[in-house]
C-alpha cells in the first residue's frame, strides 16, 4: 500500500540511528503528567531523588512493556496476516507489508530494551524485573469464552492497538524537559506507527467485509473490552517501584488506588481510542443493533 512505498528509505530499522543517552541525563526520564502516581500528594512531597527513581522505573516499565507487547501481541497477529493465515484474503503486496510491519515491530522491541540497558548503565538506576504475563492473560481473557474465535480476537487486538493514539506518543517527543534519548526513541517509534496505523485501518475494513452476521455481532460485543484492556494501565510496576522506594504497603495501596481511579483511567482510554472508535464508526460496527449502547455502557462517552 502507499504508506509502505518508501519503507526501504524511511523505516526506522532501515535508516534510523541507534539512540544513546547524551549529556542531558539530568533532565526528566518521562513527562511527569504522564506518571499518574507522581502527582499523588504522598509522592509529591517525597524527596526529588525518590521521585526521579519512580520516574526512571516508569520509563523502564513502559519500554519493557513495549518490547514484550510488540512481539507477543502485535507480531503474533501480523505474522498470521503476512503468511496469509488470517482468514482475510489479501493481495500479495499487502501481505508483504504485514511482513515489513513484523520487521518494524521486532526492531522496536530491540531498541526498547536497548534504551533500558543504556540508561541503566548511564544512570546507575537498575530496572526492576518486569512481568508481562498478567497483562497478556488479561488481554487474551476477552476471548476466553470463544476459543473457536481465538485468531479473530488476536486480529482485533492488533487492529485496536495499532490504531490507538496515546498521549504518550504525542507528548513525549515534544517535551523539552525530557532527556533527548527518550524523546528521540518515542519519535522514531511514532514515525513507523503512522504507517502501521494506515495499514490496520485498511486491514480492518477488509476483515469486517469478510465476516458473517454472527461474527460481526461477536466483534461488536468484544471490541469495547479489547480497547479497554489494551489501554488499562498496569499498576503492578508502579506498585513494585513504590515499595522499593520505601512506601509502606498501606501507602502504596492508597497511592495506586487514588492515582489510577476508574474515572480518570476511562477518560484517558476514551481520548486515546478516539481514532479507533472513528474507524469502527466508518466501517459500520456501531450500526449493529445494540452496539452503540454497548460502547456507551462500557464508558465510551463520545459515542452517540
Ligand atoms: Fe511498534
Ligand atoms: Fe506498530
PDB file of C-alpha atoms and ligand atoms in Angstrom:
ATOM      1  CA  UNK A   1       0.000   0.000   0.000  1.00  0.00           C
ATOM      2  CA  UNK A   2       1.013   3.622  -0.495  1.00  0.00           C
ATOM      3  CA  UNK A   3       2.155   4.148   3.086  1.00  0.00           C
ATOM      4  CA  UNK A   4       4.821   1.453   2.558  1.00  0.00           C
ATOM      5  CA  UNK A   5       6.101   2.623  -0.831  1.00  0.00           C
ATOM      6  CA  UNK A   6       9.093   4.315   0.753  1.00  0.00           C
ATOM      7  CA  UNK A   7       9.579   1.780   3.565  1.00  0.00           C
ATOM      8  CA  UNK A   8      13.143   0.940   2.457  1.00  0.00           C
ATOM      9  CA  UNK A   9      14.053   4.633   2.583  1.00  0.00           C
ATOM     10  CA  UNK A  10      12.063   5.645   5.675  1.00  0.00           C
ATOM     11  CA  UNK A  11      11.591   2.793   8.137  1.00  0.00           C
ATOM     12  CA  UNK A  12      13.464   3.166  11.414  1.00  0.00           C
ATOM     13  CA  UNK A  13      15.030  -0.271  11.064  1.00  0.00           C
ATOM     14  CA  UNK A  14      16.397   0.670   7.629  1.00  0.00           C
ATOM     15  CA  UNK A  15      17.710   4.179   8.196  1.00  0.00           C
ATOM     16  CA  UNK A  16      17.321   5.201  11.854  1.00  0.00           C
ATOM     17  CA  UNK A  17      20.373   5.726  14.071  1.00  0.00           C
ATOM     18  CA  UNK A  18      20.918   3.884  17.351  1.00  0.00           C
ATOM     19  CA  UNK A  19      19.729   6.212  20.110  1.00  0.00           C
ATOM     20  CA  UNK A  20      22.079   6.590  23.058  1.00  0.00           C
ATOM     21  CA  UNK A  21      21.909   8.671  26.224  1.00  0.00           C
ATOM     22  CA  UNK A  22      23.527  12.073  25.727  1.00  0.00           C
ATOM     23  CA  UNK A  23      24.789  14.741  28.098  1.00  0.00           C
ATOM     24  CA  UNK A  24      21.326  15.739  29.357  1.00  0.00           C
ATOM     25  CA  UNK A  25      20.766  12.894  31.813  1.00  0.00           C
ATOM     26  CA  UNK A  26      19.843  15.466  34.465  1.00  0.00           C
ATOM     27  CA  UNK A  27      16.616  16.038  32.531  1.00  0.00           C
ATOM     28  CA  UNK A  28      13.451  14.071  33.222  1.00  0.00           C
ATOM     29  CA  UNK A  29      13.059  10.403  32.346  1.00  0.00           C
ATOM     30  CA  UNK A  30       9.437  10.889  31.407  1.00  0.00           C
ATOM     31  CA  UNK A  31       6.860  13.719  31.380  1.00  0.00           C
ATOM     32  CA  UNK A  32       5.612  13.913  34.947  1.00  0.00           C
ATOM     33  CA  UNK A  33       1.981  14.441  33.943  1.00  0.00           C
ATOM     34  CA  UNK A  34       2.041  11.011  32.304  1.00  0.00           C
ATOM     35  CA  UNK A  35       3.037   9.242  35.524  1.00  0.00           C
ATOM     36  CA  UNK A  36      -0.227   9.075  37.480  1.00  0.00           C
ATOM     37  CA  UNK A  37       1.253   8.184  40.877  1.00  0.00           C
ATOM     38  CA  UNK A  38       3.814  11.006  40.708  1.00  0.00           C
ATOM     39  CA  UNK A  39       1.003  13.525  41.106  1.00  0.00           C
ATOM     40  CA  UNK A  40      -0.313  11.889  44.275  1.00  0.00           C
ATOM     41  CA  UNK A  41       0.114  14.133  47.371  1.00  0.00           C
ATOM     42  CA  UNK A  42       2.142  11.486  49.208  1.00  0.00           C
ATOM     43  CA  UNK A  43       4.565  11.253  46.275  1.00  0.00           C
ATOM     44  CA  UNK A  44       4.584  14.968  45.501  1.00  0.00           C
ATOM     45  CA  UNK A  45       6.100  15.650  48.906  1.00  0.00           C
ATOM     46  CA  UNK A  46       8.751  12.956  48.560  1.00  0.00           C
ATOM     47  CA  UNK A  47      12.433  13.933  48.050  1.00  0.00           C
ATOM     48  CA  UNK A  48      13.442  14.706  44.465  1.00  0.00           C
ATOM     49  CA  UNK A  49      15.804  11.739  44.276  1.00  0.00           C
ATOM     50  CA  UNK A  50      12.998   9.346  45.115  1.00  0.00           C
ATOM     51  CA  UNK A  51      10.701  10.962  42.543  1.00  0.00           C
ATOM     52  CA  UNK A  52      13.458  10.523  39.956  1.00  0.00           C
ATOM     53  CA  UNK A  53      13.718   6.864  40.877  1.00  0.00           C
ATOM     54  CA  UNK A  54       9.964   6.411  40.348  1.00  0.00           C
ATOM     55  CA  UNK A  55      10.158   8.264  37.010  1.00  0.00           C
ATOM     56  CA  UNK A  56      13.016   6.054  35.838  1.00  0.00           C
ATOM     57  CA  UNK A  57      11.051   2.930  36.764  1.00  0.00           C
ATOM     58  CA  UNK A  58       8.020   4.253  34.928  1.00  0.00           C
ATOM     59  CA  UNK A  59      10.108   4.743  31.787  1.00  0.00           C
ATOM     60  CA  UNK A  60      11.655   1.286  32.131  1.00  0.00           C
ATOM     61  CA  UNK A  61       8.298  -0.417  32.590  1.00  0.00           C
ATOM     62  CA  UNK A  62       6.926   1.353  29.518  1.00  0.00           C
ATOM     63  CA  UNK A  63       9.929   0.301  27.418  1.00  0.00           C
ATOM     64  CA  UNK A  64       9.845  -3.258  28.770  1.00  0.00           C
ATOM     65  CA  UNK A  65       6.104  -3.429  28.156  1.00  0.00           C
ATOM     66  CA  UNK A  66       6.610  -2.190  24.587  1.00  0.00           C
ATOM     67  CA  UNK A  67       9.326  -4.753  23.914  1.00  0.00           C
ATOM     68  CA  UNK A  68       7.098  -7.618  25.032  1.00  0.00           C
ATOM     69  CA  UNK A  69       3.893  -6.328  23.510  1.00  0.00           C
ATOM     70  CA  UNK A  70       5.363  -5.865  20.037  1.00  0.00           C
ATOM     71  CA  UNK A  71       6.388  -9.488  19.871  1.00  0.00           C
ATOM     72  CA  UNK A  72       3.709 -11.270  21.902  1.00  0.00           C
ATOM     73  CA  UNK A  73       0.674  -9.388  20.589  1.00  0.00           C
ATOM     74  CA  UNK A  74       1.474  -7.301  17.507  1.00  0.00           C
ATOM     75  CA  UNK A  75       3.769  -9.759  15.738  1.00  0.00           C
ATOM     76  CA  UNK A  76       1.603 -12.738  16.726  1.00  0.00           C
ATOM     77  CA  UNK A  77      -1.323 -11.458  14.676  1.00  0.00           C
ATOM     78  CA  UNK A  78       0.655  -9.614  11.993  1.00  0.00           C
ATOM     79  CA  UNK A  79       2.676 -12.726  11.133  1.00  0.00           C
ATOM     80  CA  UNK A  80      -0.600 -14.583  10.517  1.00  0.00           C
ATOM     81  CA  UNK A  81      -1.623 -11.802   8.142  1.00  0.00           C
ATOM     82  CA  UNK A  82       1.774 -11.892   6.417  1.00  0.00           C
ATOM     83  CA  UNK A  83       1.542 -15.668   5.985  1.00  0.00           C
ATOM     84  CA  UNK A  84      -1.963 -15.492   4.525  1.00  0.00           C
ATOM     85  CA  UNK A  85      -3.405 -17.342   7.527  1.00  0.00           C
ATOM     86  CA  UNK A  86      -5.523 -14.558   8.988  1.00  0.00           C
ATOM     87  CA  UNK A  87      -8.695 -15.696   7.239  1.00  0.00           C
ATOM     88  CA  UNK A  88      -8.766 -12.426   5.315  1.00  0.00           C
ATOM     89  CA  UNK A  89      -7.724 -12.824   1.661  1.00  0.00           C
ATOM     90  CA  UNK A  90      -5.258 -10.058   0.861  1.00  0.00           C
ATOM     91  CA  UNK A  91      -3.250  -9.114  -2.200  1.00  0.00           C
ATOM     92  CA  UNK A  92       0.381 -10.242  -2.117  1.00  0.00           C
ATOM     93  CA  UNK A  93       1.677  -6.705  -1.600  1.00  0.00           C
ATOM     94  CA  UNK A  94      -0.490  -6.248   1.500  1.00  0.00           C
ATOM     95  CA  UNK A  95       0.875  -9.497   2.913  1.00  0.00           C
ATOM     96  CA  UNK A  96       4.410  -8.287   2.251  1.00  0.00           C
ATOM     97  CA  UNK A  97       3.597  -5.020   4.012  1.00  0.00           C
ATOM     98  CA  UNK A  98       2.472  -7.080   7.015  1.00  0.00           C
ATOM     99  CA  UNK A  99       5.887  -8.747   6.954  1.00  0.00           C
ATOM    100  CA  UNK A 100       7.510  -5.289   6.870  1.00  0.00           C
ATOM    101  CA  UNK A 101       5.452  -4.394   9.942  1.00  0.00           C
ATOM    102  CA  UNK A 102       6.783  -7.505  11.694  1.00  0.00           C
ATOM    103  CA  UNK A 103      10.323  -6.322  10.925  1.00  0.00           C
ATOM    104  CA  UNK A 104       9.497  -2.866  12.317  1.00  0.00           C
ATOM    105  CA  UNK A 105       7.978  -4.297  15.492  1.00  0.00           C
ATOM    106  CA  UNK A 106      10.879  -6.639  16.152  1.00  0.00           C
ATOM    107  CA  UNK A 107      13.194  -3.655  15.821  1.00  0.00           C
ATOM    108  CA  UNK A 108      11.025  -1.543  18.150  1.00  0.00           C
ATOM    109  CA  UNK A 109      11.290  -4.353  20.704  1.00  0.00           C
ATOM    110  CA  UNK A 110      15.078  -4.404  20.309  1.00  0.00           C
ATOM    111  CA  UNK A 111      15.606  -0.679  20.735  1.00  0.00           C
ATOM    112  CA  UNK A 112      13.187  -0.509  23.627  1.00  0.00           C
ATOM    113  CA  UNK A 113      15.293  -2.895  25.687  1.00  0.00           C
ATOM    114  CA  UNK A 114      18.496  -1.389  24.279  1.00  0.00           C
ATOM    115  CA  UNK A 115      17.488   2.008  25.654  1.00  0.00           C
ATOM    116  CA  UNK A 116      16.686   0.418  29.034  1.00  0.00           C
ATOM    117  CA  UNK A 117      20.182  -1.112  29.097  1.00  0.00           C
ATOM    118  CA  UNK A 118      21.910   2.118  28.068  1.00  0.00           C
ATOM    119  CA  UNK A 119      20.024   4.279  30.579  1.00  0.00           C
ATOM    120  CA  UNK A 120      20.668   1.755  33.342  1.00  0.00           C
ATOM    121  CA  UNK A 121      24.370   1.881  32.553  1.00  0.00           C
ATOM    122  CA  UNK A 122      24.478   5.677  32.330  1.00  0.00           C
ATOM    123  CA  UNK A 123      22.428   6.499  35.417  1.00  0.00           C
ATOM    124  CA  UNK A 124      23.203   3.533  37.634  1.00  0.00           C
ATOM    125  CA  UNK A 125      19.477   3.078  38.319  1.00  0.00           C
ATOM    126  CA  UNK A 126      18.669  -0.596  37.657  1.00  0.00           C
ATOM    127  CA  UNK A 127      15.344  -1.566  36.091  1.00  0.00           C
ATOM    128  CA  UNK A 128      13.075  -3.614  38.356  1.00  0.00           C
ATOM    129  CA  UNK A 129      12.043  -7.005  36.952  1.00  0.00           C
ATOM    130  CA  UNK A 130       9.079  -6.699  34.594  1.00  0.00           C
ATOM    131  CA  UNK A 131       6.407  -9.376  34.251  1.00  0.00           C
ATOM    132  CA  UNK A 132       4.293  -9.113  31.092  1.00  0.00           C
ATOM    133  CA  UNK A 133       2.352 -12.349  31.674  1.00  0.00           C
ATOM    134  CA  UNK A 134      -0.516 -10.880  33.764  1.00  0.00           C
ATOM    135  CA  UNK A 135      -1.180  -8.169  31.158  1.00  0.00           C
ATOM    136  CA  UNK A 136      -1.229 -10.701  28.329  1.00  0.00           C
ATOM    137  CA  UNK A 137      -3.504 -13.088  30.236  1.00  0.00           C
ATOM    138  CA  UNK A 138      -5.912 -10.240  30.928  1.00  0.00           C
ATOM    139  CA  UNK A 139      -5.848  -9.060  27.306  1.00  0.00           C
ATOM    140  CA  UNK A 140      -6.357 -12.553  25.898  1.00  0.00           C
ATOM    141  CA  UNK A 141      -9.025 -13.204  28.527  1.00  0.00           C
ATOM    142  CA  UNK A 142     -11.508 -11.216  26.429  1.00  0.00           C
ATOM    143  CA  UNK A 143     -11.772 -14.217  24.130  1.00  0.00           C
ATOM    144  CA  UNK A 144     -11.742 -16.952  26.769  1.00  0.00           C
ATOM    145  CA  UNK A 145     -15.413 -17.772  26.235  1.00  0.00           C
ATOM    146  CA  UNK A 146     -14.918 -18.037  22.466  1.00  0.00           C
ATOM    147  CA  UNK A 147     -11.987 -20.425  21.945  1.00  0.00           C
ATOM    148  CA  UNK A 148     -13.131 -21.070  18.363  1.00  0.00           C
ATOM    149  CA  UNK A 149     -12.540 -17.361  17.651  1.00  0.00           C
ATOM    150  CA  UNK A 150      -9.109 -17.031  19.231  1.00  0.00           C
ATOM    151  CA  UNK A 151      -7.454 -15.857  15.998  1.00  0.00           C
ATOM    152  CA  UNK A 152     -10.208 -13.323  15.406  1.00  0.00           C
ATOM    153  CA  UNK A 153      -9.687 -11.884  18.896  1.00  0.00           C
ATOM    154  CA  UNK A 154      -5.951 -11.637  18.201  1.00  0.00           C
ATOM    155  CA  UNK A 155      -6.659  -9.736  14.991  1.00  0.00           C
ATOM    156  CA  UNK A 156      -8.932  -7.343  16.877  1.00  0.00           C
ATOM    157  CA  UNK A 157      -6.216  -6.755  19.473  1.00  0.00           C
ATOM    158  CA  UNK A 158      -3.724  -5.743  16.820  1.00  0.00           C
ATOM    159  CA  UNK A 159      -6.202  -3.551  14.928  1.00  0.00           C
ATOM    160  CA  UNK A 160      -7.132  -1.771  18.145  1.00  0.00           C
ATOM    161  CA  UNK A 161      -3.608  -1.300  19.403  1.00  0.00           C
ATOM    162  CA  UNK A 162      -2.197  -0.196  16.077  1.00  0.00           C
ATOM    163  CA  UNK A 163      -4.874   2.466  15.582  1.00  0.00           C
ATOM    164  CA  UNK A 164      -4.733   3.969  19.076  1.00  0.00           C
ATOM    165  CA  UNK A 165      -3.038   7.311  19.591  1.00  0.00           C
ATOM    166  CA  UNK A 166      -1.854   7.599  23.161  1.00  0.00           C
ATOM    167  CA  UNK A 167      -0.938  10.906  24.756  1.00  0.00           C
ATOM    168  CA  UNK A 168       2.432   9.343  25.429  1.00  0.00           C
ATOM    169  CA  UNK A 169       3.320   9.010  21.737  1.00  0.00           C
ATOM    170  CA  UNK A 170       2.065  12.553  21.160  1.00  0.00           C
ATOM    171  CA  UNK A 171       3.555  14.311  24.175  1.00  0.00           C
ATOM    172  CA  UNK A 172       6.955  12.752  24.860  1.00  0.00           C
ATOM    173  CA  UNK A 173       8.801  13.880  21.684  1.00  0.00           C
ATOM    174  CA  UNK A 174       7.648  17.477  22.197  1.00  0.00           C
ATOM    175  CA  UNK A 175       8.546  17.771  25.881  1.00  0.00           C
ATOM    176  CA  UNK A 176      11.758  19.843  26.248  1.00  0.00           C
ATOM    177  CA  UNK A 177      12.118  18.775  29.881  1.00  0.00           C
ATOM    178  CA  UNK A 178      12.578  15.116  28.933  1.00  0.00           C
ATOM    179  CA  UNK A 179      16.018  13.678  28.115  1.00  0.00           C
ATOM    180  CA  UNK A 180      16.797  13.518  24.391  1.00  0.00           C
ATOM    181  CA  UNK A 181      17.303   9.759  24.151  1.00  0.00           C
ATOM    182  CA  UNK A 182      13.742   9.175  25.384  1.00  0.00           C
ATOM    183  CA  UNK A 183      12.202  11.823  23.124  1.00  0.00           C
ATOM    184  CA  UNK A 184      14.083  10.512  20.085  1.00  0.00           C
ATOM    185  CA  UNK A 185      13.120   6.920  20.825  1.00  0.00           C
ATOM    186  CA  UNK A 186       9.427   7.745  21.098  1.00  0.00           C
ATOM    187  CA  UNK A 187       9.580   9.954  17.972  1.00  0.00           C
ATOM    188  CA  UNK A 188      11.262   7.182  15.958  1.00  0.00           C
ATOM    189  CA  UNK A 189       8.612   4.763  17.089  1.00  0.00           C
ATOM    190  CA  UNK A 190       5.737   7.140  16.315  1.00  0.00           C
ATOM    191  CA  UNK A 191       7.022   7.644  12.759  1.00  0.00           C
ATOM    192  CA  UNK A 192       6.840   3.924  11.992  1.00  0.00           C
ATOM    193  CA  UNK A 193       3.494   3.613  13.743  1.00  0.00           C
ATOM    194  CA  UNK A 194       1.893   6.181  11.436  1.00  0.00           C
ATOM    195  CA  UNK A 195       2.414   3.710   8.593  1.00  0.00           C
ATOM    196  CA  UNK A 196       1.055   0.853  10.688  1.00  0.00           C
ATOM    197  CA  UNK A 197      -1.997   2.907  11.576  1.00  0.00           C
ATOM    198  CA  UNK A 198      -2.811   3.385   7.880  1.00  0.00           C
ATOM    199  CA  UNK A 199      -2.312  -0.333   7.265  1.00  0.00           C
ATOM    200  CA  UNK A 200      -4.580  -1.553  10.019  1.00  0.00           C
ATOM    201  CA  UNK A 201      -7.346   0.865   9.089  1.00  0.00           C
ATOM    202  CA  UNK A 202      -7.351  -0.782   5.641  1.00  0.00           C
ATOM    203  CA  UNK A 203      -6.990  -4.244   7.139  1.00  0.00           C
ATOM    204  CA  UNK A 204      -9.973  -3.801   9.444  1.00  0.00           C
ATOM    205  CA  UNK A 205     -12.194  -2.758   6.504  1.00  0.00           C
ATOM    206  CA  UNK A 206     -11.199  -5.974   4.710  1.00  0.00           C
ATOM    207  CA  UNK A 207     -11.703  -8.070   7.836  1.00  0.00           C
ATOM    208  CA  UNK A 208     -15.125  -6.592   8.523  1.00  0.00           C
ATOM    209  CA  UNK A 209     -16.196  -7.176   4.921  1.00  0.00           C
ATOM    210  CA  UNK A 210     -15.342 -10.888   5.332  1.00  0.00           C
ATOM    211  CA  UNK A 211     -17.330 -11.525   8.478  1.00  0.00           C
ATOM    212  CA  UNK A 212     -20.757 -13.101   8.581  1.00  0.00           C
ATOM    213  CA  UNK A 213     -23.516 -11.552  10.669  1.00  0.00           C
ATOM    214  CA  UNK A 214     -22.943 -13.671  13.793  1.00  0.00           C
ATOM    215  CA  UNK A 215     -19.205 -12.905  13.757  1.00  0.00           C
ATOM    216  CA  UNK A 216     -19.928  -9.201  13.264  1.00  0.00           C
ATOM    217  CA  UNK A 217     -22.210  -9.326  16.263  1.00  0.00           C
ATOM    218  CA  UNK A 218     -19.479 -11.017  18.312  1.00  0.00           C
ATOM    219  CA  UNK A 219     -16.876  -8.469  17.189  1.00  0.00           C
ATOM    220  CA  UNK A 220     -19.107  -5.578  18.208  1.00  0.00           C
ATOM    221  CA  UNK A 221     -19.541  -7.211  21.632  1.00  0.00           C
ATOM    222  CA  UNK A 222     -15.826  -7.830  22.164  1.00  0.00           C
ATOM    223  CA  UNK A 223     -14.395  -4.549  20.917  1.00  0.00           C
ATOM    224  CA  UNK A 224     -15.203  -2.266  23.874  1.00  0.00           C
ATOM    225  CA  UNK A 225     -13.434  -4.658  26.218  1.00  0.00           C
ATOM    226  CA  UNK A 226     -10.498  -5.202  23.841  1.00  0.00           C
ATOM    227  CA  UNK A 227      -9.987  -1.419  23.739  1.00  0.00           C
ATOM    228  CA  UNK A 228     -10.273  -1.041  27.497  1.00  0.00           C
ATOM    229  CA  UNK A 229      -7.915  -3.906  28.277  1.00  0.00           C
ATOM    230  CA  UNK A 230      -5.375  -2.690  25.698  1.00  0.00           C
ATOM    231  CA  UNK A 231      -5.189   0.711  27.368  1.00  0.00           C
ATOM    232  CA  UNK A 232      -5.736  -0.071  31.018  1.00  0.00           C
ATOM    233  CA  UNK A 233      -2.565   0.993  32.799  1.00  0.00           C
ATOM    234  CA  UNK A 234      -0.855  -1.904  34.534  1.00  0.00           C
ATOM    235  CA  UNK A 235      -0.414  -0.852  38.141  1.00  0.00           C
ATOM    236  CA  UNK A 236       1.877  -3.724  39.108  1.00  0.00           C
ATOM    237  CA  UNK A 237       5.070  -1.945  38.079  1.00  0.00           C
ATOM    238  CA  UNK A 238       4.089   1.264  39.917  1.00  0.00           C
ATOM    239  CA  UNK A 239       3.304  -0.823  42.982  1.00  0.00           C
ATOM    240  CA  UNK A 240       6.697  -2.540  42.879  1.00  0.00           C
ATOM    241  CA  UNK A 241       8.573   0.739  42.392  1.00  0.00           C
ATOM    242  CA  UNK A 242       6.725   2.442  45.250  1.00  0.00           C
ATOM    243  CA  UNK A 243       7.574  -0.498  47.502  1.00  0.00           C
ATOM    244  CA  UNK A 244      11.277  -0.359  46.669  1.00  0.00           C
ATOM    245  CA  UNK A 245      11.189   3.429  47.091  1.00  0.00           C
ATOM    246  CA  UNK A 246      10.181   2.842  50.698  1.00  0.00           C
ATOM    247  CA  UNK A 247       6.425   3.435  50.806  1.00  0.00           C
ATOM    248  CA  UNK A 248       4.579   1.129  53.196  1.00  0.00           C
ATOM    249  CA  UNK A 249       2.155  -1.444  51.790  1.00  0.00           C
ATOM    250  CA  UNK A 250      -0.794   0.613  53.030  1.00  0.00           C
ATOM    251  CA  UNK A 251       0.502   3.834  51.469  1.00  0.00           C
ATOM    252  CA  UNK A 252       1.313   2.024  48.231  1.00  0.00           C
ATOM    253  CA  UNK A 253      -2.252   0.688  48.053  1.00  0.00           C
ATOM    254  CA  UNK A 254      -3.626   4.145  48.717  1.00  0.00           C
ATOM    255  CA  UNK A 255      -1.384   5.868  46.149  1.00  0.00           C
ATOM    256  CA  UNK A 256      -2.216   3.327  43.435  1.00  0.00           C
ATOM    257  CA  UNK A 257      -5.962   3.317  44.150  1.00  0.00           C
ATOM    258  CA  UNK A 258      -6.197   7.103  44.157  1.00  0.00           C
ATOM    259  CA  UNK A 259      -3.861   7.716  41.191  1.00  0.00           C
ATOM    260  CA  UNK A 260      -5.435   5.121  38.903  1.00  0.00           C
ATOM    261  CA  UNK A 261      -9.089   5.693  39.726  1.00  0.00           C
ATOM    262  CA  UNK A 262     -11.700   4.343  37.302  1.00  0.00           C
ATOM    263  CA  UNK A 263     -12.983   7.701  36.124  1.00  0.00           C
ATOM    264  CA  UNK A 264      -9.664   9.206  35.107  1.00  0.00           C
ATOM    265  CA  UNK A 265      -8.432   5.915  33.632  1.00  0.00           C
ATOM    266  CA  UNK A 266     -11.571   5.645  31.472  1.00  0.00           C
ATOM    267  CA  UNK A 267     -11.309   9.299  30.443  1.00  0.00           C
ATOM    268  CA  UNK A 268      -7.787   8.594  29.175  1.00  0.00           C
ATOM    269  CA  UNK A 269      -8.977   5.496  27.322  1.00  0.00           C
ATOM    270  CA  UNK A 270     -11.728   7.454  25.556  1.00  0.00           C
ATOM    271  CA  UNK A 271      -9.231  10.051  24.309  1.00  0.00           C
ATOM    272  CA  UNK A 272      -6.599   7.532  23.214  1.00  0.00           C
ATOM    273  CA  UNK A 273      -9.122   5.371  21.350  1.00  0.00           C
ATOM    274  CA  UNK A 274     -10.908   8.211  19.519  1.00  0.00           C
ATOM    275  CA  UNK A 275      -9.300   7.319  16.166  1.00  0.00           C
ATOM    276  CA  UNK A 276     -10.012   3.612  16.660  1.00  0.00           C
ATOM    277  CA  UNK A 277     -13.663   4.263  17.510  1.00  0.00           C
ATOM    278  CA  UNK A 278     -13.931   6.591  14.477  1.00  0.00           C
ATOM    279  CA  UNK A 279     -12.648   3.730  12.296  1.00  0.00           C
ATOM    280  CA  UNK A 280     -15.250   1.373  13.763  1.00  0.00           C
ATOM    281  CA  UNK A 281     -17.899   4.017  13.138  1.00  0.00           C
ATOM    282  CA  UNK A 282     -16.836   4.403   9.480  1.00  0.00           C
ATOM    283  CA  UNK A 283     -16.971   0.652   8.951  1.00  0.00           C
ATOM    284  CA  UNK A 284     -20.469   0.416  10.420  1.00  0.00           C
ATOM    285  CA  UNK A 285     -19.592  -1.578  13.553  1.00  0.00           C
ATOM    286  CA  UNK A 286     -21.623   0.775  15.722  1.00  0.00           C
ATOM    287  CA  UNK A 287     -24.663   0.454  13.467  1.00  0.00           C
ATOM    288  CA  UNK A 288     -25.308  -3.137  14.522  1.00  0.00           C
ATOM    289  CA  UNK A 289     -28.326  -3.458  16.818  1.00  0.00           C
ATOM    290  CA  UNK A 290     -27.261  -2.677  20.386  1.00  0.00           C
ATOM    291  CA  UNK A 291     -23.624  -1.897  19.502  1.00  0.00           C
ATOM    292  CA  UNK A 292     -23.798   1.830  20.212  1.00  0.00           C
ATOM    293  CA  UNK A 293     -25.405   1.162  23.600  1.00  0.00           C
ATOM    294  CA  UNK A 294     -22.741  -1.401  24.468  1.00  0.00           C
ATOM    295  CA  UNK A 295     -19.986   1.152  23.799  1.00  0.00           C
ATOM    296  CA  UNK A 296     -21.836   3.783  25.817  1.00  0.00           C
ATOM    297  CA  UNK A 297     -22.413   1.388  28.717  1.00  0.00           C
ATOM    298  CA  UNK A 298     -18.717   0.459  28.696  1.00  0.00           C
ATOM    299  CA  UNK A 299     -17.882   4.147  29.255  1.00  0.00           C
ATOM    300  CA  UNK A 300     -17.218   5.453  25.734  1.00  0.00           C
ATOM    301  CA  UNK A 301     -18.912   8.751  26.435  1.00  0.00           C
ATOM    302  CA  UNK A 302     -18.206  10.216  22.991  1.00  0.00           C
ATOM    303  CA  UNK A 303     -20.250   7.516  21.189  1.00  0.00           C
ATOM    304  CA  UNK A 304     -23.712   8.922  20.383  1.00  0.00           C
TER     305      UNK A 304
HETATM  306 FE1  LIG B   1       5.797  -0.621  17.231  1.00  0.00          FE
HETATM  307 FE1  LIG B   2       3.045  -0.959  15.039  1.00  0.00          FE
END
